[in-house]
CSV table of C-alpha atoms and ligand atoms in Angstrom, one decimal:
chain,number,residue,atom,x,y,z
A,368,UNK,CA,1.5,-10.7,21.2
A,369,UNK,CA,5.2,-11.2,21.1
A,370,UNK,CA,7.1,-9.2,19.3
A,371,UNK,CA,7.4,-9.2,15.6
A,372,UNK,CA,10.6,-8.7,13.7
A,373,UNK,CA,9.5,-7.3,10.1
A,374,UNK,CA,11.2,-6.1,7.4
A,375,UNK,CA,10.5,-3.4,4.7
A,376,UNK,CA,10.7,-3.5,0.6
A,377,UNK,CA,11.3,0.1,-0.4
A,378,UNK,CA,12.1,3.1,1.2
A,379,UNK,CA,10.1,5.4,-0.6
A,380,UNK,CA,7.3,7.7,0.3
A,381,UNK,CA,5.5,4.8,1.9
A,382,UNK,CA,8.4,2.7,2.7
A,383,UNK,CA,9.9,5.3,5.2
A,384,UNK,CA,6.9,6.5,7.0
A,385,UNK,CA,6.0,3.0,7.8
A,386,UNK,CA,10.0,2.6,9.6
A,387,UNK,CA,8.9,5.8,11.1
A,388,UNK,CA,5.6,4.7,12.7
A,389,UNK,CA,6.6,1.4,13.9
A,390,UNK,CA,8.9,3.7,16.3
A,391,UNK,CA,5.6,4.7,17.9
A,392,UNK,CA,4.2,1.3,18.5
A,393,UNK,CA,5.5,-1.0,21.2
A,394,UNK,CA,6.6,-5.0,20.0
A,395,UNK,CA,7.1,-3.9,16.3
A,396,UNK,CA,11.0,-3.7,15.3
A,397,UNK,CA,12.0,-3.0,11.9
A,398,UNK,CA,15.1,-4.8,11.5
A,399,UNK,CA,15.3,-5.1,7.6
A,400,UNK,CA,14.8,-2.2,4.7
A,401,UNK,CA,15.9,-2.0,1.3
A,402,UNK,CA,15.8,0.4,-1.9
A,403,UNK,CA,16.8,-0.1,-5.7
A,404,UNK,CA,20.5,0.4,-4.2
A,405,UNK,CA,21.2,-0.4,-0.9
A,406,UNK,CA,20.5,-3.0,1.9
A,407,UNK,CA,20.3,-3.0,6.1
A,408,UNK,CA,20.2,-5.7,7.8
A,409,UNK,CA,20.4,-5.8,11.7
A,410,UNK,CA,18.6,-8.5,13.3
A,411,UNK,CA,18.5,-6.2,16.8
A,412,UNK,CA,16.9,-3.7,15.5
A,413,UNK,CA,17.9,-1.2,13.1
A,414,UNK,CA,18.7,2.5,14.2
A,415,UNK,CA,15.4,4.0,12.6
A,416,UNK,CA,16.4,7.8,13.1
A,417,UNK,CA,19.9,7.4,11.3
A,418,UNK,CA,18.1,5.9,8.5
A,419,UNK,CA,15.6,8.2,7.5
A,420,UNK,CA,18.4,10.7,8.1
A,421,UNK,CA,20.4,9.2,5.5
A,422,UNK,CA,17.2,7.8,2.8
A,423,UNK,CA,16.0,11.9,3.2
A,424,UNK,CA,15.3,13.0,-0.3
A,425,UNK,CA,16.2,9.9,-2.2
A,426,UNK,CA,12.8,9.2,-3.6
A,427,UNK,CA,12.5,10.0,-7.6
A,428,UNK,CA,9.1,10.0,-9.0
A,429,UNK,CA,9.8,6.7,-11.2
A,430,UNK,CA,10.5,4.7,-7.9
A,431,UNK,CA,14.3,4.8,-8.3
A,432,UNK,CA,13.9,2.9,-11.2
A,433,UNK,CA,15.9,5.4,-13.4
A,434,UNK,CA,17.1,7.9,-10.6
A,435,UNK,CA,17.8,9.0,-6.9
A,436,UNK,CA,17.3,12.6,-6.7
A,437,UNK,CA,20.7,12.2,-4.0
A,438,UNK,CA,23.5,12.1,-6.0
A,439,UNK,CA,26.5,9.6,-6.4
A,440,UNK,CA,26.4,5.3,-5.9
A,441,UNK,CA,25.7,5.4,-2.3
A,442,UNK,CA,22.7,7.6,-2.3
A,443,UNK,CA,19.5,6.2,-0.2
A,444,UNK,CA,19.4,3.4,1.5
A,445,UNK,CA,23.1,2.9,1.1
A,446,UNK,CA,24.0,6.3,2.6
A,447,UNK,CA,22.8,4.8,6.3
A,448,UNK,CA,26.0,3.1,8.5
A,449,UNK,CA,24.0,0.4,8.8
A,450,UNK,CA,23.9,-0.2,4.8
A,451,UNK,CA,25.4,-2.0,2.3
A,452,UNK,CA,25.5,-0.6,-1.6
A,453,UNK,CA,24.1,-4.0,-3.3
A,454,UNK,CA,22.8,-5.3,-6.8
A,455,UNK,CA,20.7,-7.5,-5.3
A,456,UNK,CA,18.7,-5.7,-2.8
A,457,UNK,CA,15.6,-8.3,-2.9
A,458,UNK,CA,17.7,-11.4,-2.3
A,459,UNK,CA,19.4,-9.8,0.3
A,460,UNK,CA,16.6,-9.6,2.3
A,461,UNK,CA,15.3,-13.0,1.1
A,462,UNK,CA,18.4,-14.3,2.5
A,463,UNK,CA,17.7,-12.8,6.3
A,464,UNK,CA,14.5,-14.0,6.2
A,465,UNK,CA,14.9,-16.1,8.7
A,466,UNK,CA,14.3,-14.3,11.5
A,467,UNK,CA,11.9,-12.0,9.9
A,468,UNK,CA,8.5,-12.2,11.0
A,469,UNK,CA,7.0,-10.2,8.5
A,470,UNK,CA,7.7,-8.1,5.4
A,471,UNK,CA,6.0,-5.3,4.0
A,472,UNK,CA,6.1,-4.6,0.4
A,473,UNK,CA,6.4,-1.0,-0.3
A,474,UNK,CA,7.2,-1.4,-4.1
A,475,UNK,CA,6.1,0.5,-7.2
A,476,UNK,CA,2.9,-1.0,-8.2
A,477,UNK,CA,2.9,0.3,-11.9
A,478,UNK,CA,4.6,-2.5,-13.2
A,479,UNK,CA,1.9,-5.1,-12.0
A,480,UNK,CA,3.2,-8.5,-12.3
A,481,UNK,CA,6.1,-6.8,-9.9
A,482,UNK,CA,4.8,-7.4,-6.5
A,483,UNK,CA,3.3,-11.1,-7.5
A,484,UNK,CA,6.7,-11.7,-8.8
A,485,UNK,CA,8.5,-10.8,-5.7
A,486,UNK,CA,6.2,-13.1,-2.7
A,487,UNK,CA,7.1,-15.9,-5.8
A,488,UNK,CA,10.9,-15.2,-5.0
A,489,UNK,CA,10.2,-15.5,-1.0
A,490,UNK,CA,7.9,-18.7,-1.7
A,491,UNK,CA,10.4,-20.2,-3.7
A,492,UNK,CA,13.2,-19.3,-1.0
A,493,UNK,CA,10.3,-21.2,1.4
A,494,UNK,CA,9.8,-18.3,3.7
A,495,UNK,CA,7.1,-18.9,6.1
A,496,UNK,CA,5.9,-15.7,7.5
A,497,UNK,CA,4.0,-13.1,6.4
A,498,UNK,CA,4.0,-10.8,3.4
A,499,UNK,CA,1.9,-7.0,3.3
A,500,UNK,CA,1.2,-5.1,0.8
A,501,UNK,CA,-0.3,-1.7,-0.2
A,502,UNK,CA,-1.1,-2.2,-4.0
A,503,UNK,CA,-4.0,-0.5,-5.2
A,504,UNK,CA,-4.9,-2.1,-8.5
A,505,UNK,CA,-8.0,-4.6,-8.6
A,506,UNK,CA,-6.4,-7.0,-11.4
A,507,UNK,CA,-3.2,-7.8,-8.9
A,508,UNK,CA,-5.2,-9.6,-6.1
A,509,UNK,CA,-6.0,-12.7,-9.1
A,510,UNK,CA,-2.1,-12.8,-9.7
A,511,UNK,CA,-1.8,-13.1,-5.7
A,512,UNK,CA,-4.8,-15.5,-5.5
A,513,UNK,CA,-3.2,-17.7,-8.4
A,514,UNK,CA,-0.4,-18.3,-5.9
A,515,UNK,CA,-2.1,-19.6,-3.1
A,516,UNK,CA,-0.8,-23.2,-3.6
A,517,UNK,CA,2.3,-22.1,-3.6
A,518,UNK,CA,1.9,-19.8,-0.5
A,519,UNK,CA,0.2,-22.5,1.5
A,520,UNK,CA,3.0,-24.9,0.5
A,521,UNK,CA,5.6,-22.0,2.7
A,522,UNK,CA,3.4,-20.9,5.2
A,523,UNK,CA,3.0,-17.3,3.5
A,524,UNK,CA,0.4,-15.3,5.2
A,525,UNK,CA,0.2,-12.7,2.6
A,526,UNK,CA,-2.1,-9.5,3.2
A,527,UNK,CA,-3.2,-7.9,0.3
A,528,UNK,CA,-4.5,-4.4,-0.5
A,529,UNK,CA,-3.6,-3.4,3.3
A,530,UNK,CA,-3.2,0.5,3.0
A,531,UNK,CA,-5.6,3.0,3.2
A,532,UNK,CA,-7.7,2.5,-0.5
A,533,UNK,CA,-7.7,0.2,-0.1
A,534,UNK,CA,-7.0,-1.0,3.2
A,535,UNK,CA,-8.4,1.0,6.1
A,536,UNK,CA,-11.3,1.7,3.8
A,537,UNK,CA,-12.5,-1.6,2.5
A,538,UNK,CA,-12.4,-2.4,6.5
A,539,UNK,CA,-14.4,0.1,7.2
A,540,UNK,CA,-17.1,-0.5,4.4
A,541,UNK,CA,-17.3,-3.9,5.7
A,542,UNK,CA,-17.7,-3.4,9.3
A,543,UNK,CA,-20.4,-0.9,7.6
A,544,UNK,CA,-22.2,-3.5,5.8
A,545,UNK,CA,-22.6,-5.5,9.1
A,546,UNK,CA,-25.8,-3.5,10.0
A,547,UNK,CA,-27.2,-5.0,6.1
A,548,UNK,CA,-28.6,-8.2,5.0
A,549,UNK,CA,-28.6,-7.0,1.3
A,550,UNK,CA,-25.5,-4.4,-0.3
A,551,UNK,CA,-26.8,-2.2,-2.6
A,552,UNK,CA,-23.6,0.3,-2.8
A,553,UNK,CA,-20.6,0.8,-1.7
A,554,UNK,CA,-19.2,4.5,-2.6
A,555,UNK,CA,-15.5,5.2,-1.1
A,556,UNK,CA,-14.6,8.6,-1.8
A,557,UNK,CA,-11.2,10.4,-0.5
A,558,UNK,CA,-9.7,13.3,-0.7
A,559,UNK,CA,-5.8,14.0,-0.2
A,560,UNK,CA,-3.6,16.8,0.2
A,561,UNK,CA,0.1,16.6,-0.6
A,562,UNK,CA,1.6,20.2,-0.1
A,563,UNK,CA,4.5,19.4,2.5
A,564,UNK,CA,4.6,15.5,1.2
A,565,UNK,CA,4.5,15.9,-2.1
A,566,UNK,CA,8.2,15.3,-2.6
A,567,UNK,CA,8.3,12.2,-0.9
A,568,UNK,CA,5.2,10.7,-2.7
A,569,UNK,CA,5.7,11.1,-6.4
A,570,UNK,CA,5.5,8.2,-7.3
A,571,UNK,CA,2.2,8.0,-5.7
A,572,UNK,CA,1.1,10.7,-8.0
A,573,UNK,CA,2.7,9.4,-10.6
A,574,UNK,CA,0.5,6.1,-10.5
A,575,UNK,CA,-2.7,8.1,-9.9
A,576,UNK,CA,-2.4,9.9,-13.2
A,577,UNK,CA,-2.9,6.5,-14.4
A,578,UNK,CA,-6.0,6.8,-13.4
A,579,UNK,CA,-6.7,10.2,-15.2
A,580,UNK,CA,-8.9,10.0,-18.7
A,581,UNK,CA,-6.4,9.8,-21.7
A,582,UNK,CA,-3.9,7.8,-19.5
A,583,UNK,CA,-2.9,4.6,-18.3
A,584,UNK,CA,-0.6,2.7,-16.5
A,585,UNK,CA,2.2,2.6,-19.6
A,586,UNK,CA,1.7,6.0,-20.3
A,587,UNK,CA,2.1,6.9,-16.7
A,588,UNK,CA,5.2,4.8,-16.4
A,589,UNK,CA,6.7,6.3,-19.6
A,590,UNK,CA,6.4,10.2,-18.3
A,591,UNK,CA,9.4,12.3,-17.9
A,592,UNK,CA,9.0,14.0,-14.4
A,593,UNK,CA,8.6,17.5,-16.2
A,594,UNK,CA,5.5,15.8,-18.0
A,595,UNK,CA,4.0,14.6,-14.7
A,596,UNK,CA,4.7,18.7,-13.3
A,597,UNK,CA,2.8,19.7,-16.4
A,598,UNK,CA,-0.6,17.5,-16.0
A,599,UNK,CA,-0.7,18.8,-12.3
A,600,UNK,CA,0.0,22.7,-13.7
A,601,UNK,CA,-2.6,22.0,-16.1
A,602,UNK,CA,-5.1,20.8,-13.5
A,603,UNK,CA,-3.6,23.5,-11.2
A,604,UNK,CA,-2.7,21.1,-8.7
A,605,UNK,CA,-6.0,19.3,-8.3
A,606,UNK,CA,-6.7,16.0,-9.7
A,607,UNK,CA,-10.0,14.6,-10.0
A,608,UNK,CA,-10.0,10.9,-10.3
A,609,UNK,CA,-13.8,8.7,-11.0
A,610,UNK,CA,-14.4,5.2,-11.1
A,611,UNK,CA,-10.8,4.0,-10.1
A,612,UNK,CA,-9.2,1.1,-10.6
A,613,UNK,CA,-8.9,0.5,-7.3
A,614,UNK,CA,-8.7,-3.3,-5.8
A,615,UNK,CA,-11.6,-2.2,-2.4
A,616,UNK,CA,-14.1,-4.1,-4.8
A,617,UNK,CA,-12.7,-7.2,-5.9
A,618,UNK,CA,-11.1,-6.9,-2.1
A,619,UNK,CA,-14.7,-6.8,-0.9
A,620,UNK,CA,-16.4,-9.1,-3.1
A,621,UNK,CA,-13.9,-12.5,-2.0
A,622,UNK,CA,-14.8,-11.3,1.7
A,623,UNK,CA,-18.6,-11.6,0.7
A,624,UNK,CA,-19.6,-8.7,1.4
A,625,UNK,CA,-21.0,-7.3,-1.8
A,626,UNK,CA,-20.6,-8.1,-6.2
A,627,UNK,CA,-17.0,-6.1,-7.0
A,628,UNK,CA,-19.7,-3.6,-9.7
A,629,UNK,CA,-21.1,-2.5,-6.5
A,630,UNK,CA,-18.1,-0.5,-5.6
A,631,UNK,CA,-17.2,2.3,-6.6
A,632,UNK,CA,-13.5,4.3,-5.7
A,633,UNK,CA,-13.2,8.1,-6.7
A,634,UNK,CA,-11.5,11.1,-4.7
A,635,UNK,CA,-9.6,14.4,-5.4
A,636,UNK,CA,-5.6,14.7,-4.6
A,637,UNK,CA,-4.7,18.3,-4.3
A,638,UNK,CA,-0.1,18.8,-4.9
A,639,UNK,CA,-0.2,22.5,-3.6
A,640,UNK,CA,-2.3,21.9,-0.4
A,641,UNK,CA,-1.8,20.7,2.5
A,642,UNK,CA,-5.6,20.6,3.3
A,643,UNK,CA,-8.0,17.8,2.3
A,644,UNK,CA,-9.6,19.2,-0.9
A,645,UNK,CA,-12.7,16.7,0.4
A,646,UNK,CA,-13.2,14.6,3.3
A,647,UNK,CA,-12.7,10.7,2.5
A,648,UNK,CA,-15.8,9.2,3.2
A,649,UNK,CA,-16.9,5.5,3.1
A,650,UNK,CA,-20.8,5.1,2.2
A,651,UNK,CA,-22.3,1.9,2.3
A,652,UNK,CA,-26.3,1.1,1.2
A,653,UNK,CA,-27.9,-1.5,2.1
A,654,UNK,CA,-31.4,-2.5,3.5
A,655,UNK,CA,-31.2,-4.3,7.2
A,656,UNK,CA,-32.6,-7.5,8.3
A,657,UNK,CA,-35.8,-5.5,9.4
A,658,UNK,CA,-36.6,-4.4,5.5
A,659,UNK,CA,-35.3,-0.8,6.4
A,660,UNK,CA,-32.7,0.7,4.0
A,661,UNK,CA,-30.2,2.7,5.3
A,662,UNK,CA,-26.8,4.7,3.8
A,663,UNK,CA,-24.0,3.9,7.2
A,664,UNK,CA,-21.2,6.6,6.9
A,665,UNK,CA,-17.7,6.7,7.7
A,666,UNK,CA,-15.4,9.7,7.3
A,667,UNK,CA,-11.7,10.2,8.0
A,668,UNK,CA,-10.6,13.3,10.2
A,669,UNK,CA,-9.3,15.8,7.4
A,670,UNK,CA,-6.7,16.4,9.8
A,671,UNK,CA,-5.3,13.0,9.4
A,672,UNK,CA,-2.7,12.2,6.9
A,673,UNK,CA,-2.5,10.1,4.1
A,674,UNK,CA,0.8,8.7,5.4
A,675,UNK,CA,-0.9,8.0,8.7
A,676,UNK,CA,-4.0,6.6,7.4
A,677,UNK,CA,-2.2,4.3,4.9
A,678,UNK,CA,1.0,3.2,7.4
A,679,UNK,CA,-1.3,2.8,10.5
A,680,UNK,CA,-3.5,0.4,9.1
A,681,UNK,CA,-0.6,-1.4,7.1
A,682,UNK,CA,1.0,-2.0,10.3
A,683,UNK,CA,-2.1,-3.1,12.1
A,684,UNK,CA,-2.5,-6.0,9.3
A,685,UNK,CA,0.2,-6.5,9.6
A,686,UNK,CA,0.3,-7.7,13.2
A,687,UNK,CA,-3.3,-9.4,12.3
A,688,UNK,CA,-1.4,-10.8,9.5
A,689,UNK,CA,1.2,-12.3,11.0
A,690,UNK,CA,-1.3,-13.5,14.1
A,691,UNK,CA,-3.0,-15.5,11.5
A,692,UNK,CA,0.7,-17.0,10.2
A,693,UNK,CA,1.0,-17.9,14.1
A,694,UNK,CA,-2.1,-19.7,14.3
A,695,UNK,CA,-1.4,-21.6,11.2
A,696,UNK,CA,-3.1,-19.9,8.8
A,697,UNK,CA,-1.7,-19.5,5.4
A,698,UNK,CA,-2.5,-18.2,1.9
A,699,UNK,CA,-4.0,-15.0,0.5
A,700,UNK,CA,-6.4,-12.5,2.7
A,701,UNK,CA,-7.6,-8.9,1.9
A,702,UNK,CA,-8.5,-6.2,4.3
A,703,UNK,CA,-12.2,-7.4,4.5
A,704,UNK,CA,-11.8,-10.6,5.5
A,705,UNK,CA,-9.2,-9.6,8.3
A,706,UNK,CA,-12.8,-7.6,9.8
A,707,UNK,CA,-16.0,-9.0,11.2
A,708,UNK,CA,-18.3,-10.7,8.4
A,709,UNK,CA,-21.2,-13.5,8.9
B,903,NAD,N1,-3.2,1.6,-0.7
B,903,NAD,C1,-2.9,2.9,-0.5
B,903,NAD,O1,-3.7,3.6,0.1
B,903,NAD,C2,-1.6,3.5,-1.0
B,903,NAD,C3,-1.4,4.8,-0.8
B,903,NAD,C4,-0.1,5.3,-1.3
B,903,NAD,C5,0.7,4.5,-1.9
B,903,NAD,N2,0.4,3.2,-2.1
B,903,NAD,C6,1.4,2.2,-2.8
B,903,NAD,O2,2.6,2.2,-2.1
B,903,NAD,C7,3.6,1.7,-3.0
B,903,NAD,C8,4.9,2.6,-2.7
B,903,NAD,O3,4.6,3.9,-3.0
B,903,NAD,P1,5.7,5.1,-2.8
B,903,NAD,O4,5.0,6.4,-3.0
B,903,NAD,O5,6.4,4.8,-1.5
B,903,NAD,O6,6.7,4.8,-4.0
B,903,NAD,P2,8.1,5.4,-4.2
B,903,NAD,O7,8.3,5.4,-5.7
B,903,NAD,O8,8.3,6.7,-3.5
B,903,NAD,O9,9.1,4.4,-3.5
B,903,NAD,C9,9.4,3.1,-4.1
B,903,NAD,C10,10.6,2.5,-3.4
B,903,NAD,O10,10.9,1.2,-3.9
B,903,NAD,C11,12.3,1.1,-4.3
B,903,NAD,N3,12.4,0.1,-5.3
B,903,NAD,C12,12.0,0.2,-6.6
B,903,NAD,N4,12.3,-0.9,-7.3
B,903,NAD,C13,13.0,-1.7,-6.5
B,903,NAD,C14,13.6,-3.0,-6.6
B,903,NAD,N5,13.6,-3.6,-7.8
B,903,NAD,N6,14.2,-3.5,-5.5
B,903,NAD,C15,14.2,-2.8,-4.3
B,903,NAD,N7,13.7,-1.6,-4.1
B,903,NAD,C16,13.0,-1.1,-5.2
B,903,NAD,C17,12.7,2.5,-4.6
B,903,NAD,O11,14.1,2.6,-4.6
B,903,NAD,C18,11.9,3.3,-3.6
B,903,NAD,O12,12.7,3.3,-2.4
B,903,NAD,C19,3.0,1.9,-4.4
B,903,NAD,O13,2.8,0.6,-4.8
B,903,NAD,C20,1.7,2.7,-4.2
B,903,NAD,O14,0.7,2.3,-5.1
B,903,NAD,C21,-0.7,2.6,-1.7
């Protein structure tokens, strides 16, 4: 494939280790990023290394929404040489967009019109190329599928749901549910351990406490960091999260795979350990052509991180993604349907 320009929307936890990987992968050259406060732009390629440098330690739990834990107007983004402080950091990118191939949308997802709202802006601008993102909740893919017109009318590719739950996940339960004529249950299952990354993923956290009994999404949003610290203290680090809100079934069911009440997302996220509490594990039930039933298994190394795990297969829909937007191929696709499925 020829190489693919792409651009990245937040630099957080996610947004950074994604600049970082690409480095590792041949035909992949970052050569946009924003924050809340700062652009770069540098249609060559932008200098990866002098960028994390100067984005290291700018990530506040609340997205950046209030706060940058680096001090003074040109924290973040803005502290890299390549930057510009700006207002506008969205629009700036919009206005690149040109030669950008693809863009991958490492926003806050607990505001959840957010995302939606932002492919509107680049539909609106009539980029055609693709858009990726990593969202977790269920109820955003029908805001994404509501724009399809309006995607097809650009010539948006946009990839939904591509991280690792879902993402890499819902892949792997449907490549799973190849071997089945008939879906009886789909049980995804991960575990994460967030020791050394736990700085740089707070806001991570922050939206999985969402997910917590007693919580949702505006309570989560409306935390103080200190009342975050003090649900983790009071769990002593581990969180234990059951029947998620998590978009693998809905994701699933529009790639036909299986009804969206046949999914189920759970897993344990441990702050003070760098090792899995659990291994992730994809389980999918089903009885085969043959009239056998069977339970096909897929696990995650526990050595494997959740940044490589979620980055990895963001950046490979990405290229599938914008493959697609090369052949034509426009509107709004899930993990699922990016896999085998008959
Ligand atoms: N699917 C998965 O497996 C998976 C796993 C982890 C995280 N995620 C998702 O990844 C996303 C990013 O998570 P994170 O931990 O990197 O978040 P974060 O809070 O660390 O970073 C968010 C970034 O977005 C920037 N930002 C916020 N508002 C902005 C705006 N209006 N304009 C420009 N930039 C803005 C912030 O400055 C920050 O750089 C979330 O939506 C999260 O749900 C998905």
């Amino acid at each position: 494939m020829h190489e693919i320009k792409f651009a990245v929307l937040g630099t957080g936890g996610i947004g950074r280790r994604t600049l970082e990987y690409a480095t590792a992968k041949d035909g992949l050259t970052p050569v946009a990023a924003c924050d809340r406060h700062g652009v770069a732009v540098d249609h060559g390629g932008l200098d990866v290394n002098e960028l994390l440098a100067a984005t290291e330690g700018n990530i506040a739990s609340d997205g950046g929404v209030t706060a940058v834990k680096q001090s003074g107007e040109t924290s973040g983004v803005a502290a890299s040489s390549q930057a510009e402080p700006t207002e506008t950091p969205i629009a700036d990118i919009i206005a690149e967009s040109d030669g950008i191939d693809a863009v991958l949308i490492a926003l806050p997802n607990l505001e959840h019109d957010f995302i939606p709202r932002v492919a509107d802006r680049f539909a609106e601008a009539e980029y055609d190329g693709v858009l990726v993102d990593v969202l977790k909740r269920s109820r955003v893919i029908d805001m994404l599928d509501d724009r399809i017109d309006s995607f097809n009318d650009a010539g948006i590719t946009f990839v939904c749901g591509a991280g690792a739950t879902p993402g890499l996940l819902t892949g792997a339960a449907a490549l799973a549910a190849q071997s089945f004529v008939d879906i009886e249950s789909v049980e995804i299952w991960w575990g994460v351990g967030l020791k050394s990354g736990y700085e740089d993923n707070r806001g991570t956290v922050r939206e999985d406490i969402a997910h917590l009994d007693g919580y949702d999404t505006e309570t989560a949003r409306s935390m103080s960091d200190a009342e975050i610290e003090q649900v983790i203290d009071e769990h002593d680090g581990r969180l234990e999260f059951t029947d998620m809100e998590h978009a693998d079934d809905v994701l699933l069911e529009r790639a036909g795979i299986c009804d969206a009440e046949d999914v189920t997302v759970g897993g344990i996220l441990d702050a003070r350990s760098d090792e899995k509490p659990t291994t992730t594990t994809v389980r999918v039930t089903g009885t085969t052509f043959d009239g056998e039933r069977g339970t096909n298994t897929f696990q995650l190394d526990d050595n494997t991180s959740m940044e490589a795990n979620v980055n990895g297969p963001a950046l490979g829909y990405l290229q599938a993604g914008v493959r697609r937007n090369r052949n034509g191929e426009y509107g709004v696709f899930g993990p699922a349907e990016l896999m085998p499925g008959f």
